[in-house]
PDB file of C-alpha atoms and ligand atoms in Angstrom:
ATOM      1  CA  MET A   1      85.157 118.111  73.865  1.00 76.00           C
ATOM      2  CA  ASN A   2      86.360 121.497  72.573  1.00 93.00           C
ATOM      3  CA  GLU A   3      88.029 123.486  75.360  1.00 97.00           C
ATOM      4  CA  ILE A   4      85.720 126.529  74.972  1.00 97.00           C
ATOM      5  CA  LEU A   5      82.630 124.300  75.130  1.00 98.00           C
ATOM      6  CA  GLU A   6      83.988 122.615  78.244  1.00 98.00           C
ATOM      7  CA  LYS A   7      84.486 126.023  79.847  1.00 98.00           C
ATOM      8  CA  ILE A   8      80.955 127.158  78.892  1.00 97.00           C
ATOM      9  CA  SER A   9      79.546 123.969  80.344  1.00 97.00           C
ATOM     10  CA  HIS A  10      81.486 124.534  83.569  1.00 98.00           C
ATOM     11  CA  CYS A  11      80.281 128.156  83.788  1.00 98.00           C
ATOM     12  CA  VAL A  12      76.641 127.120  83.415  1.00 96.00           C
ATOM     13  CA  GLU A  13      76.925 124.236  85.867  1.00 97.00           C
ATOM     14  CA  PHE A  14      78.445 126.501  88.504  1.00 98.00           C
ATOM     15  CA  GLY A  15      76.529 129.696  87.696  1.00 97.00           C
ATOM     16  CA  LYS A  16      79.309 131.906  86.322  1.00 98.00           C
ATOM     17  CA  ILE A  17      77.364 134.496  84.317  1.00 98.00           C
ATOM     18  CA  ASN A  18      80.084 136.863  83.096  1.00 98.00           C
ATOM     19  CA  LYS A  19      83.504 138.222  84.007  1.00 98.00           C
ATOM     20  CA  ALA A  20      82.027 140.954  86.223  1.00 98.00           C
ATOM     21  CA  SER A  21      80.010 138.475  88.273  1.00 97.00           C
ATOM     22  CA  PRO A  22      81.575 137.732  91.675  1.00 97.00           C
ATOM     23  CA  TYR A  23      79.822 134.343  91.827  1.00 96.00           C
ATOM     24  CA  PRO A  24      81.046 131.672  92.315  1.00 97.00           C
ATOM     25  CA  PRO A  25      83.861 133.106  94.451  1.00 97.00           C
ATOM     26  CA  ASP A  26      86.455 130.623  93.152  1.00 97.00           C
ATOM     27  CA  MET A  27      85.869 131.868  89.564  1.00 97.00           C
ATOM     28  CA  LYS A  28      86.055 135.591  90.361  1.00 96.00           C
ATOM     29  CA  GLY A  29      87.701 137.559  87.525  1.00 97.00           C
ATOM     30  CA  GLN A  30      87.350 134.696  85.039  1.00 98.00           C
ATOM     31  CA  GLU A  31      85.312 134.882  81.867  1.00 98.00           C
ATOM     32  CA  GLY A  32      81.754 133.635  82.186  1.00 98.00           C
ATOM     33  CA  ALA A  33      79.149 131.992  79.968  1.00 98.00           C
ATOM     34  CA  ASP A  34      78.463 135.387  78.367  1.00 98.00           C
ATOM     35  CA  GLU A  35      81.994 136.071  77.065  1.00 98.00           C
ATOM     36  CA  LEU A  36      82.722 132.419  76.287  1.00 98.00           C
ATOM     37  CA  ALA A  37      79.581 131.905  74.185  1.00 98.00           C
ATOM     38  CA  LYS A  38      80.537 134.988  72.151  1.00 98.00           C
ATOM     39  CA  LEU A  39      84.095 133.660  71.796  1.00 98.00           C
ATOM     40  CA  ALA A  40      82.810 130.238  70.752  1.00 98.00           C
ATOM     41  CA  LEU A  41      80.723 131.753  67.951  1.00 98.00           C
ATOM     42  CA  GLU A  42      83.661 133.932  66.846  1.00 97.00           C
ATOM     43  CA  SER A  43      85.835 130.785  66.772  1.00 97.00           C
ATOM     44  CA  GLY A  44      83.412 129.206  64.321  1.00 97.00           C
ATOM     45  CA  ILE A  45      81.640 126.832  66.697  1.00 97.00           C
ATOM     46  CA  LYS A  46      78.059 126.367  65.514  1.00 95.00           C
ATOM     47  CA  PRO A  47      75.226 127.642  67.774  1.00 92.00           C
ATOM     48  CA  GLY A  48      73.683 124.164  67.761  1.00 88.00           C
ATOM     49  CA  GLU A  49      76.939 122.675  69.075  1.00 94.00           C
ATOM     50  CA  ILE A  50      77.094 125.244  71.874  1.00 94.00           C
ATOM     51  CA  LEU A  51      73.509 124.388  72.814  1.00 89.00           C
ATOM     52  CA  ASP A  52      73.727 120.596  72.449  1.00 87.00           C
ATOM     53  CA  ASP A  53      77.266 119.966  73.695  1.00 94.00           C
ATOM     54  CA  ALA A  54      77.631 122.607  76.419  1.00 95.00           C
ATOM     55  CA  LEU A  55      74.429 124.311  77.579  1.00 93.00           C
ATOM     56  CA  ILE A  56      71.944 121.435  77.551  1.00 87.00           C
ATOM     57  CA  PRO A  57      74.240 118.871  79.221  1.00 92.00           C
ATOM     58  CA  ALA A  58      75.241 121.446  81.865  1.00 94.00           C
ATOM     59  CA  MET A  59      71.620 122.348  82.634  1.00 89.00           C
ATOM     60  CA  SER A  60      70.771 118.665  82.754  1.00 88.00           C
ATOM     61  CA  VAL A  61      73.475 118.160  85.415  1.00 93.00           C
ATOM     62  CA  VAL A  62      72.117 121.184  87.301  1.00 92.00           C
ATOM     63  CA  GLY A  63      68.571 119.809  87.149  1.00 86.00           C
ATOM     64  CA  ASP A  64      69.694 116.391  88.384  1.00 92.00           C
ATOM     65  CA  LYS A  65      71.658 117.948  91.252  1.00 94.00           C
ATOM     66  CA  PHE A  66      68.591 120.033  92.181  1.00 89.00           C
ATOM     67  CA  SER A  67      66.305 116.987  92.103  1.00 87.00           C
ATOM     68  CA  LYS A  68      68.761 115.136  94.391  1.00 94.00           C
ATOM     69  CA  LYS A  69      68.926 118.195  96.698  1.00 94.00           C
ATOM     70  CA  GLN A  70      72.689 118.510  96.100  1.00 96.00           C
ATOM     71  CA  ILE A  71      72.149 122.166  95.146  1.00 96.00           C
ATOM     72  CA  TYR A  72      69.393 124.626  96.040  1.00 95.00           C
ATOM     73  CA  VAL A  73      67.343 127.364  94.381  1.00 90.00           C
ATOM     74  CA  PRO A  74      70.052 130.097  94.503  1.00 94.00           C
ATOM     75  CA  GLN A  75      72.603 127.890  92.718  1.00 95.00           C
ATOM     76  CA  MET A  76      70.006 126.840  90.199  1.00 88.00           C
ATOM     77  CA  LEU A  77      69.023 130.456  89.557  1.00 90.00           C
ATOM     78  CA  MET A  78      72.669 131.390  88.969  1.00 95.00           C
ATOM     79  CA  ALA A  79      73.072 128.445  86.593  1.00 94.00           C
ATOM     80  CA  ALA A  80      69.916 129.482  84.764  1.00 89.00           C
ATOM     81  CA  LYS A  81      71.169 133.065  84.534  1.00 92.00           C
ATOM     82  CA  ALA A  82      74.520 131.892  83.159  1.00 95.00           C
ATOM     83  CA  MET A  83      72.690 129.813  80.590  1.00 91.00           C
ATOM     84  CA  SER A  84      70.488 132.771  79.664  1.00 89.00           C
ATOM     85  CA  ALA A  85      73.575 134.952  79.187  1.00 94.00           C
ATOM     86  CA  ALA A  86      74.955 132.413  76.713  1.00 94.00           C
ATOM     87  CA  MET A  87      71.548 131.973  75.066  1.00 90.00           C
ATOM     88  CA  GLU A  88      71.389 135.700  74.291  1.00 91.00           C
ATOM     89  CA  HIS A  89      74.231 135.167  71.797  1.00 95.00           C
ATOM     90  CA  LEU A  90      72.552 132.111  70.273  1.00 90.00           C
ATOM     91  CA  LYS A  91      69.015 133.488  70.032  1.00 82.00           C
ATOM     92  CA  PRO A  92      69.526 135.363  66.724  1.00 85.00           C
ATOM     93  CA  PHE A  93      70.509 132.083  65.052  1.00 85.00           C
ATOM     94  CA  PHE A  94      67.461 130.263  66.420  1.00 74.00           C
ATOM     95  CA  VAL A  95      65.131 133.080  65.501  1.00 69.00           C
ATOM     96  CA  SER A  96      66.544 133.104  61.957  1.00 69.00           C
ATOM     97  CA  GLY A  97      65.801 129.382  61.719  1.00 64.00           C
ATOM     98  CA  GLU A  98      69.479 128.528  61.175  1.00 71.00           C
ATOM     99  CA  THR A  99      69.321 126.114  64.104  1.00 73.00           C
ATOM    100  CA  ARG A 100      66.318 123.895  64.719  1.00 77.00           C
ATOM    101  CA  ARG A 101      64.590 123.853  68.127  1.00 86.00           C
ATOM    102  CA  LYS A 102      62.761 120.806  69.474  1.00 93.00           C
ATOM    103  CA  GLY A 103      59.394 122.547  69.563  1.00 96.00           C
ATOM    104  CA  LYS A 104      57.470 125.402  71.182  1.00 97.00           C
ATOM    105  CA  PHE A 105      56.485 125.613  74.818  1.00 98.00           C
ATOM    106  CA  ILE A 106      54.041 128.219  76.114  1.00 98.00           C
ATOM    107  CA  ILE A 107      54.312 128.845  79.850  1.00 98.00           C
ATOM    108  CA  GLY A 108      52.651 131.149  82.356  1.00 98.00           C
ATOM    109  CA  THR A 109      51.657 131.504  85.992  1.00 98.00           C
ATOM    110  CA  VAL A 110      47.886 131.236  86.214  1.00 98.00           C
ATOM    111  CA  HIS A 111      45.419 134.069  86.739  1.00 98.00           C
ATOM    112  CA  GLY A 112      45.544 135.681  90.186  1.00 98.00           C
ATOM    113  CA  ASP A 113      49.017 134.357  90.939  1.00 98.00           C
ATOM    114  CA  LEU A 114      52.095 136.597  90.924  1.00 95.00           C
ATOM    115  CA  HIS A 115      54.745 134.011  91.887  1.00 94.00           C
ATOM    116  CA  ASP A 116      57.264 133.653  89.104  1.00 90.00           C
ATOM    117  CA  ILE A 117      60.539 132.361  90.510  1.00 87.00           C
ATOM    118  CA  GLY A 118      59.668 128.685  89.967  1.00 89.00           C
ATOM    119  CA  LYS A 119      57.976 129.395  86.638  1.00 93.00           C
ATOM    120  CA  ASN A 120      61.072 131.282  85.452  1.00 90.00           C
ATOM    121  CA  LEU A 121      63.297 128.385  86.454  1.00 85.00           C
ATOM    122  CA  VAL A 122      61.110 125.958  84.509  1.00 92.00           C
ATOM    123  CA  SER A 123      61.085 128.348  81.567  1.00 92.00           C
ATOM    124  CA  MET A 124      64.859 128.716  81.533  1.00 85.00           C
ATOM    125  CA  MET A 125      65.495 124.988  81.990  1.00 88.00           C
ATOM    126  CA  ILE A 126      63.163 124.154  79.117  1.00 92.00           C
ATOM    127  CA  GLU A 127      64.790 126.775  76.935  1.00 90.00           C
ATOM    128  CA  GLY A 128      68.149 125.305  77.918  1.00 87.00           C
ATOM    129  CA  GLY A 129      66.747 121.915  76.938  1.00 88.00           C
ATOM    130  CA  GLY A 130      66.496 123.135  73.346  1.00 90.00           C
ATOM    131  CA  TRP A 131      62.880 124.347  73.203  1.00 93.00           C
ATOM    132  CA  GLU A 132      61.548 127.703  72.051  1.00 93.00           C
ATOM    133  CA  VAL A 133      59.785 129.147  75.085  1.00 95.00           C
ATOM    134  CA  ILE A 134      56.941 131.652  74.889  1.00 97.00           C
ATOM    135  CA  ASP A 135      56.726 133.002  78.428  1.00 97.00           C
ATOM    136  CA  LEU A 136      53.414 134.767  79.077  1.00 98.00           C
ATOM    137  CA  GLY A 137      54.494 135.933  82.535  1.00 98.00           C
ATOM    138  CA  VAL A 138      52.369 135.962  85.684  1.00 98.00           C
ATOM    139  CA  ASN A 139      48.660 136.436  86.346  1.00 98.00           C
ATOM    140  CA  VAL A 140      47.879 134.969  82.935  1.00 98.00           C
ATOM    141  CA  SER A 141      44.207 134.835  82.046  1.00 98.00           C
ATOM    142  CA  THR A 142      42.632 131.900  80.240  1.00 98.00           C
ATOM    143  CA  ASP A 143      42.054 134.182  77.246  1.00 98.00           C
ATOM    144  CA  LYS A 144      45.745 135.037  77.089  1.00 98.00           C
ATOM    145  CA  PHE A 145      46.673 131.331  77.106  1.00 98.00           C
ATOM    146  CA  LEU A 146      44.084 130.651  74.386  1.00 98.00           C
ATOM    147  CA  LYS A 147      45.354 133.559  72.276  1.00 98.00           C
ATOM    148  CA  ALA A 148      48.945 132.291  72.502  1.00 98.00           C
ATOM    149  CA  ILE A 149      47.792 128.764  71.600  1.00 98.00           C
ATOM    150  CA  GLY A 150      45.848 130.167  68.641  1.00 98.00           C
ATOM    151  CA  GLU A 151      49.036 131.846  67.421  1.00 98.00           C
ATOM    152  CA  ASN A 152      51.141 128.719  68.084  1.00 97.00           C
ATOM    153  CA  PRO A 153      48.853 125.718  67.532  1.00 95.00           C
ATOM    154  CA  ASP A 154      51.775 123.252  67.529  1.00 95.00           C
ATOM    155  CA  ALA A 155      52.939 124.299  71.006  1.00 98.00           C
ATOM    156  CA  ILE A 156      52.835 122.395  74.278  1.00 98.00           C
ATOM    157  CA  VAL A 157      51.519 124.397  77.233  1.00 98.00           C
ATOM    158  CA  GLY A 158      52.721 124.675  80.839  1.00 98.00           C
ATOM    159  CA  LEU A 159      50.849 126.249  83.761  1.00 98.00           C
ATOM    160  CA  SER A 160      52.331 127.149  87.129  1.00 98.00           C
ATOM    161  CA  ALA A 161      50.412 127.902  90.362  1.00 98.00           C
ATOM    162  CA  LEU A 162      51.800 128.607  93.825  1.00 96.00           C
ATOM    163  CA  LEU A 163      48.637 129.334  95.771  1.00 97.00           C
ATOM    164  CA  THR A 164      45.927 126.911  96.800  1.00 98.00           C
ATOM    165  CA  THR A 165      43.461 129.649  95.845  1.00 98.00           C
ATOM    166  CA  THR A 166      44.787 129.858  92.269  1.00 98.00           C
ATOM    167  CA  MET A 167      44.673 126.097  91.739  1.00 98.00           C
ATOM    168  CA  GLU A 168      41.000 126.655  90.893  1.00 98.00           C
ATOM    169  CA  ASN A 169      42.079 129.065  88.133  1.00 98.00           C
ATOM    170  CA  MET A 170      44.532 126.445  86.874  1.00 98.00           C
ATOM    171  CA  LYS A 171      41.631 123.992  86.664  1.00 98.00           C
ATOM    172  CA  ASN A 172      39.465 126.476  84.741  1.00 98.00           C
ATOM    173  CA  THR A 173      42.243 127.337  82.296  1.00 98.00           C
ATOM    174  CA  VAL A 174      43.053 123.669  81.645  1.00 98.00           C
ATOM    175  CA  SER A 175      39.340 122.936  81.054  1.00 98.00           C
ATOM    176  CA  ALA A 176      39.038 125.830  78.600  1.00 98.00           C
ATOM    177  CA  ILE A 177      42.201 124.762  76.741  1.00 98.00           C
ATOM    178  CA  LYS A 178      41.096 121.118  76.523  1.00 98.00           C
ATOM    179  CA  GLU A 179      37.602 122.129  75.406  1.00 98.00           C
ATOM    180  CA  LYS A 180      39.002 124.022  72.412  1.00 97.00           C
ATOM    181  CA  HIS A 181      42.131 121.941  71.755  1.00 97.00           C
ATOM    182  CA  SER A 182      41.520 118.420  73.078  1.00 96.00           C
ATOM    183  CA  ASP A 183      44.794 117.025  71.663  1.00 96.00           C
ATOM    184  CA  LEU A 184      47.008 119.779  73.010  1.00 98.00           C
ATOM    185  CA  ILE A 185      49.407 118.606  75.724  1.00 98.00           C
ATOM    186  CA  VAL A 186      49.209 120.521  79.006  1.00 98.00           C
ATOM    187  CA  LEU A 187      51.770 120.307  81.813  1.00 98.00           C
ATOM    188  CA  VAL A 188      51.146 121.658  85.285  1.00 98.00           C
ATOM    189  CA  GLY A 189      53.378 122.401  88.253  1.00 98.00           C
ATOM    190  CA  GLY A 190      53.958 124.533  91.318  1.00 97.00           C
ATOM    191  CA  ALA A 191      54.292 123.838  95.028  1.00 96.00           C
ATOM    192  CA  PRO A 192      50.636 122.990  95.876  1.00 98.00           C
ATOM    193  CA  VAL A 193      50.035 120.976  92.672  1.00 98.00           C
ATOM    194  CA  THR A 194      50.134 117.164  92.707  1.00 98.00           C
ATOM    195  CA  MET A 195      49.805 114.385  90.149  1.00 98.00           C
ATOM    196  CA  ASP A 196      46.361 113.571  91.566  1.00 98.00           C
ATOM    197  CA  PHE A 197      45.264 117.168  91.003  1.00 98.00           C
ATOM    198  CA  CYS A 198      46.770 117.128  87.513  1.00 98.00           C
ATOM    199  CA  LEU A 199      44.742 114.060  86.541  1.00 98.00           C
ATOM    200  CA  GLN A 200      41.627 115.403  88.250  1.00 98.00           C
ATOM    201  CA  ILE A 201      41.677 118.610  86.154  1.00 98.00           C
ATOM    202  CA  GLY A 202      42.433 116.795  82.898  1.00 98.00           C
ATOM    203  CA  ALA A 203      46.024 117.967  82.418  1.00 98.00           C
ATOM    204  CA  ASP A 204      48.493 115.540  80.844  1.00 98.00           C
ATOM    205  CA  PHE A 205      51.496 115.693  83.126  1.00 98.00           C
ATOM    206  CA  TYR A 206      52.658 117.041  86.456  1.00 98.00           C
ATOM    207  CA  SER A 207      56.270 117.593  87.371  1.00 97.00           C
ATOM    208  CA  PRO A 208      57.440 118.715  90.800  1.00 95.00           C
ATOM    209  CA  ASP A 209      60.572 120.241  89.287  1.00 92.00           C
ATOM    210  CA  PRO A 210      61.948 121.719  86.035  1.00 92.00           C
ATOM    211  CA  GLN A 211      64.029 118.681  85.174  1.00 90.00           C
ATOM    212  CA  GLY A 212      60.963 116.423  85.178  1.00 95.00           C
ATOM    213  CA  ALA A 213      59.247 118.807  82.769  1.00 96.00           C
ATOM    214  CA  VAL A 214      62.289 118.873  80.469  1.00 93.00           C
ATOM    215  CA  SER A 215      62.550 115.060  80.483  1.00 95.00           C
ATOM    216  CA  TYR A 216      58.837 114.715  79.711  1.00 97.00           C
ATOM    217  CA  LEU A 217      59.035 117.164  76.790  1.00 96.00           C
ATOM    218  CA  ASN A 218      62.165 115.535  75.398  1.00 93.00           C
ATOM    219  CA  LYS A 219      60.532 112.093  75.508  1.00 96.00           C
ATOM    220  CA  LEU A 220      57.647 113.481  73.432  1.00 95.00           C
ATOM    221  CA  VAL A 221      59.998 114.342  70.566  1.00 93.00           C
ATOM    222  CA  SER A 222      62.528 111.477  70.878  1.00 86.00           C
TER     223      SER A 222
HETATM  224 CO1  B1M B   1      53.957 134.004  98.387  1.00 81.47          CO
HETATM  225  N1  B1M B   1      53.065 132.462  99.180  1.00 81.47           N
HETATM  226  N2  B1M B   1      52.306 135.037  98.573  1.00 81.47           N
HETATM  227  N3  B1M B   1      55.011 135.460  97.708  1.00 81.47           N
HETATM  228  N4  B1M B   1      55.458 132.909  98.623  1.00 81.47           N
HETATM  229  C1  B1M B   1      53.829 131.226  99.246  1.00 81.47           C
HETATM  230  C2  B1M B   1      53.590 130.379  98.012  1.00 81.47           C
HETATM  231  C3  B1M B   1      53.252 130.583 100.576  1.00 81.47           C
HETATM  232  C4  B1M B   1      53.390 129.050 100.605  1.00 81.47           C
HETATM  233  C5  B1M B   1      53.932 131.239 101.795  1.00 81.47           C
HETATM  234  C6  B1M B   1      53.372 130.709 103.097  1.00 81.47           C
HETATM  235  O1  B1M B   1      52.352 131.122 103.518  1.00 81.47           O
HETATM  236  N5  B1M B   1      54.085 129.777 103.698  1.00 81.47           N
HETATM  237  C7  B1M B   1      51.776 131.088 100.553  1.00 81.47           C
HETATM  238  C8  B1M B   1      50.784 130.208  99.819  1.00 81.47           C
HETATM  239  C9  B1M B   1      49.870 129.485 100.760  1.00 81.47           C
HETATM  240  C10 B1M B   1      48.956 128.630  99.976  1.00 81.47           C
HETATM  241  O2  B1M B   1      48.200 129.086  99.176  1.00 81.47           O
HETATM  242  N6  B1M B   1      49.025 127.347 100.251  1.00 81.47           N
HETATM  243  C11 B1M B   1      51.959 132.439  99.902  1.00 81.47           C
HETATM  244  C12 B1M B   1      51.045 133.510 100.025  1.00 81.47           C
HETATM  245  C13 B1M B   1      49.879 133.268 100.952  1.00 81.47           C
HETATM  246  C14 B1M B   1      51.198 134.731  99.354  1.00 81.47           C
HETATM  247  C15 B1M B   1      50.306 135.935  99.387  1.00 81.47           C
HETATM  248  C16 B1M B   1      48.806 135.627  99.336  1.00 81.47           C
HETATM  249  C17 B1M B   1      50.682 136.724 100.638  1.00 81.47           C
HETATM  250  C18 B1M B   1      49.817 137.919 100.894  1.00 81.47           C
HETATM  251  O3  B1M B   1      49.863 138.871 100.147  1.00 81.47           O
HETATM  252  N7  B1M B   1      49.029 137.791 101.924  1.00 81.47           N
HETATM  253  C19 B1M B   1      50.751 136.728  98.146  1.00 81.47           C
HETATM  254  C20 B1M B   1      49.972 136.341  96.899  1.00 81.47           C
HETATM  255  C21 B1M B   1      50.279 137.239  95.757  1.00 81.47           C
HETATM  256  C22 B1M B   1      49.703 136.684  94.497  1.00 81.47           C
HETATM  257  O4  B1M B   1      50.328 135.830  93.885  1.00 81.47           O
HETATM  258  N8  B1M B   1      48.516 137.120  94.122  1.00 81.47           N
HETATM  259  C23 B1M B   1      52.174 136.283  98.030  1.00 81.47           C
HETATM  260  C24 B1M B   1      53.171 137.061  97.496  1.00 81.47           C
HETATM  261  C25 B1M B   1      54.503 136.693  97.392  1.00 81.47           C
HETATM  262  C26 B1M B   1      55.619 137.618  96.949  1.00 81.47           C
HETATM  263  C27 B1M B   1      55.210 138.584  95.820  1.00 81.47           C
HETATM  264  C28 B1M B   1      56.077 138.419  98.121  1.00 81.47           C
HETATM  265  C29 B1M B   1      56.751 136.609  96.577  1.00 81.47           C
HETATM  266  C30 B1M B   1      56.767 136.205  95.098  1.00 81.47           C
HETATM  267  C31 B1M B   1      57.886 136.867  94.323  1.00 81.47           C
HETATM  268  C32 B1M B   1      57.991 136.274  92.944  1.00 81.47           C
HETATM  269  O5  B1M B   1      57.683 135.131  92.681  1.00 81.47           O
HETATM  270  N9  B1M B   1      58.507 137.100  92.065  1.00 81.47           N
HETATM  271  C33 B1M B   1      56.333 135.404  97.394  1.00 81.47           C
HETATM  272  C34 B1M B   1      57.195 134.342  97.714  1.00 81.47           C
HETATM  273  C35 B1M B   1      58.662 134.545  97.367  1.00 81.47           C
HETATM  274  C36 B1M B   1      56.740 133.165  98.335  1.00 81.47           C
HETATM  275  C37 B1M B   1      57.565 131.992  98.853  1.00 81.47           C
HETATM  276  C38 B1M B   1      58.296 132.468 100.106  1.00 81.47           C
HETATM  277  C39 B1M B   1      58.586 131.418  97.891  1.00 81.47           C
HETATM  278  C40 B1M B   1      58.022 130.961  96.540  1.00 81.47           C
HETATM  279  C41 B1M B   1      59.163 130.580  95.640  1.00 81.47           C
HETATM  280  O6  B1M B   1      59.587 131.358  94.802  1.00 81.47           O
HETATM  281  N10 B1M B   1      59.762 129.392  95.851  1.00 81.47           N
HETATM  282  C42 B1M B   1      56.450 130.917  99.151  1.00 81.47           C
HETATM  283  C43 B1M B   1      56.776 130.078 100.368  1.00 81.47           C
HETATM  284  C44 B1M B   1      57.683 128.940 100.012  1.00 81.47           C
HETATM  285  O7  B1M B   1      57.540 128.340  98.977  1.00 81.47           O
HETATM  286  N11 B1M B   1      58.579 128.614 100.892  1.00 81.47           N
HETATM  287  C45 B1M B   1      55.218 131.701  99.127  1.00 81.47           C
HETATM  288  C46 B1M B   1      60.946 128.934  95.128  1.00 81.47           C
HETATM  289  C47 B1M B   1      60.541 128.351  93.780  1.00 81.47           C
HETATM  290  C48 B1M B   1      61.798 127.889  93.050  1.00 81.47           C
HETATM  291  O8  B1M B   1      59.734 127.225  94.027  1.00 81.47           O
HETATM  292  O9  B1M B   1      57.745 128.275  92.917  1.00 81.47           O
HETATM  293  O10 B1M B   1      57.558 126.013  94.093  1.00 81.47           O
HETATM  294  P1  B1M B   1      58.334 126.992  93.303  1.00 81.47           P
HETATM  295  O11 B1M B   1      58.739 126.305  91.925  1.00 81.47           O
HETATM  296  C49 B1M B   1      59.335 125.030  91.901  1.00 81.47           C
HETATM  297  C50 B1M B   1      58.337 123.897  91.721  1.00 81.47           C
HETATM  298  O12 B1M B   1      57.084 124.144  92.297  1.00 81.47           O
HETATM  299  C51 B1M B   1      58.323 123.655  90.251  1.00 81.47           C
HETATM  300  O13 B1M B   1      59.629 124.009  89.820  1.00 81.47           O
HETATM  301  C52 B1M B   1      60.170 125.023  90.652  1.00 81.47           C
HETATM  302  C53 B1M B   1      61.614 124.688  90.927  1.00 81.47           C
HETATM  303  O14 B1M B   1      61.707 123.459  91.570  1.00 81.47           O
HETATM  304  N12 B1M B   1      57.366 124.339  89.393  1.00 81.47           N
HETATM  305  C54 B1M B   1      56.951 123.749  88.233  1.00 81.47           C
HETATM  306  C55 B1M B   1      56.807 125.555  89.479  1.00 81.47           C
HETATM  307  N13 B1M B   1      56.040 125.785  88.431  1.00 81.47           N
HETATM  308  C56 B1M B   1      56.112 124.704  87.629  1.00 81.47           C
HETATM  309  C57 B1M B   1      55.535 124.420  86.382  1.00 81.47           C
HETATM  310  C58 B1M B   1      55.815 123.181  85.777  1.00 81.47           C
HETATM  311  C59 B1M B   1      56.645 122.268  86.400  1.00 81.47           C
HETATM  312  C60 B1M B   1      57.229 122.535  87.629  1.00 81.47           C
HETATM  313  O15 B1M B   1      55.313 122.816  84.578  1.00 81.47           O
HETATM  314  C61 B1M B   1      54.585 123.728  83.835  1.00 81.47           C
END
């Protein structure tokens, strides 16, 4: 693999955002995903190559390590931030349509729920997996989900809930989505959510972690 791509991959896997970032300590003072992604583009490497050969494989390793409990949330957040720093340089190319994405994914934390750390991780991992992510934020009403679906009818939708009390809102939103768009695929997740609950409320898939969601989405388009 190209040396710059290898370095970008390493930065994402180990959460090196940019040169100024002191994390991880053994990479202090070195260039991070931010500078290296810019350098890669300036060297003529295509945005799609940076995404497919460096960012996605690195995030996939990170997701696998997280699933196996070899790393924890802070490391995963740093990796996601490093990936986001690189993605900032690639976004203009994706937005212009120069590089194709796998599809659109609408995500939000359900109404009444303000927890967004897990949702943001899922969002970033899915974006790193090559999808265009429309992140509606937290406390997202059913109407807001429906509006976003109306504007992006080809999207897949993901709902996150962290409170047992907001699981009821997740159920209501899924019902409303399925009533209007019966073929639309809906993923659910969040600490209190289970596969049983997912099936009970008529959602299509439950993943306990971001990597499971990425794998599920990728299988849909493979
Ligand atoms: Co709150 N909170 N909180 N909280 N909070 C919990 C969830 C709680 C378990 C703490 C406890 O009591 N032990 C408890 C819920 C109890 C319950 O309902 N069973 C709780 C409570 C009660 C509350 C308040 C009601 C407290 C109060 O005000 N009395 C209040 C509610 C506010 C509201 O939402 N309306 C509240 C507020 C807050 C803070 C604002 C202070 C803060 C949130 C900050 C933020 O998110 N920006 C907060 C926090 C930080 C937590 C804990 C400590 C950590 C949550 C977290 O970020 N985990 C949490 C206790 C805990 O979990 N130990 C707690 C890390 C994150 C990476 O995991 O979000 O599970 P998680 O996401 C995972 C997976 O679930 C999955 O992937 C992620 C990565 O693996 N995943 C998906 C998530 N969404 C997915 C979607 C998918 C697929 C996978 O597909 C679409």
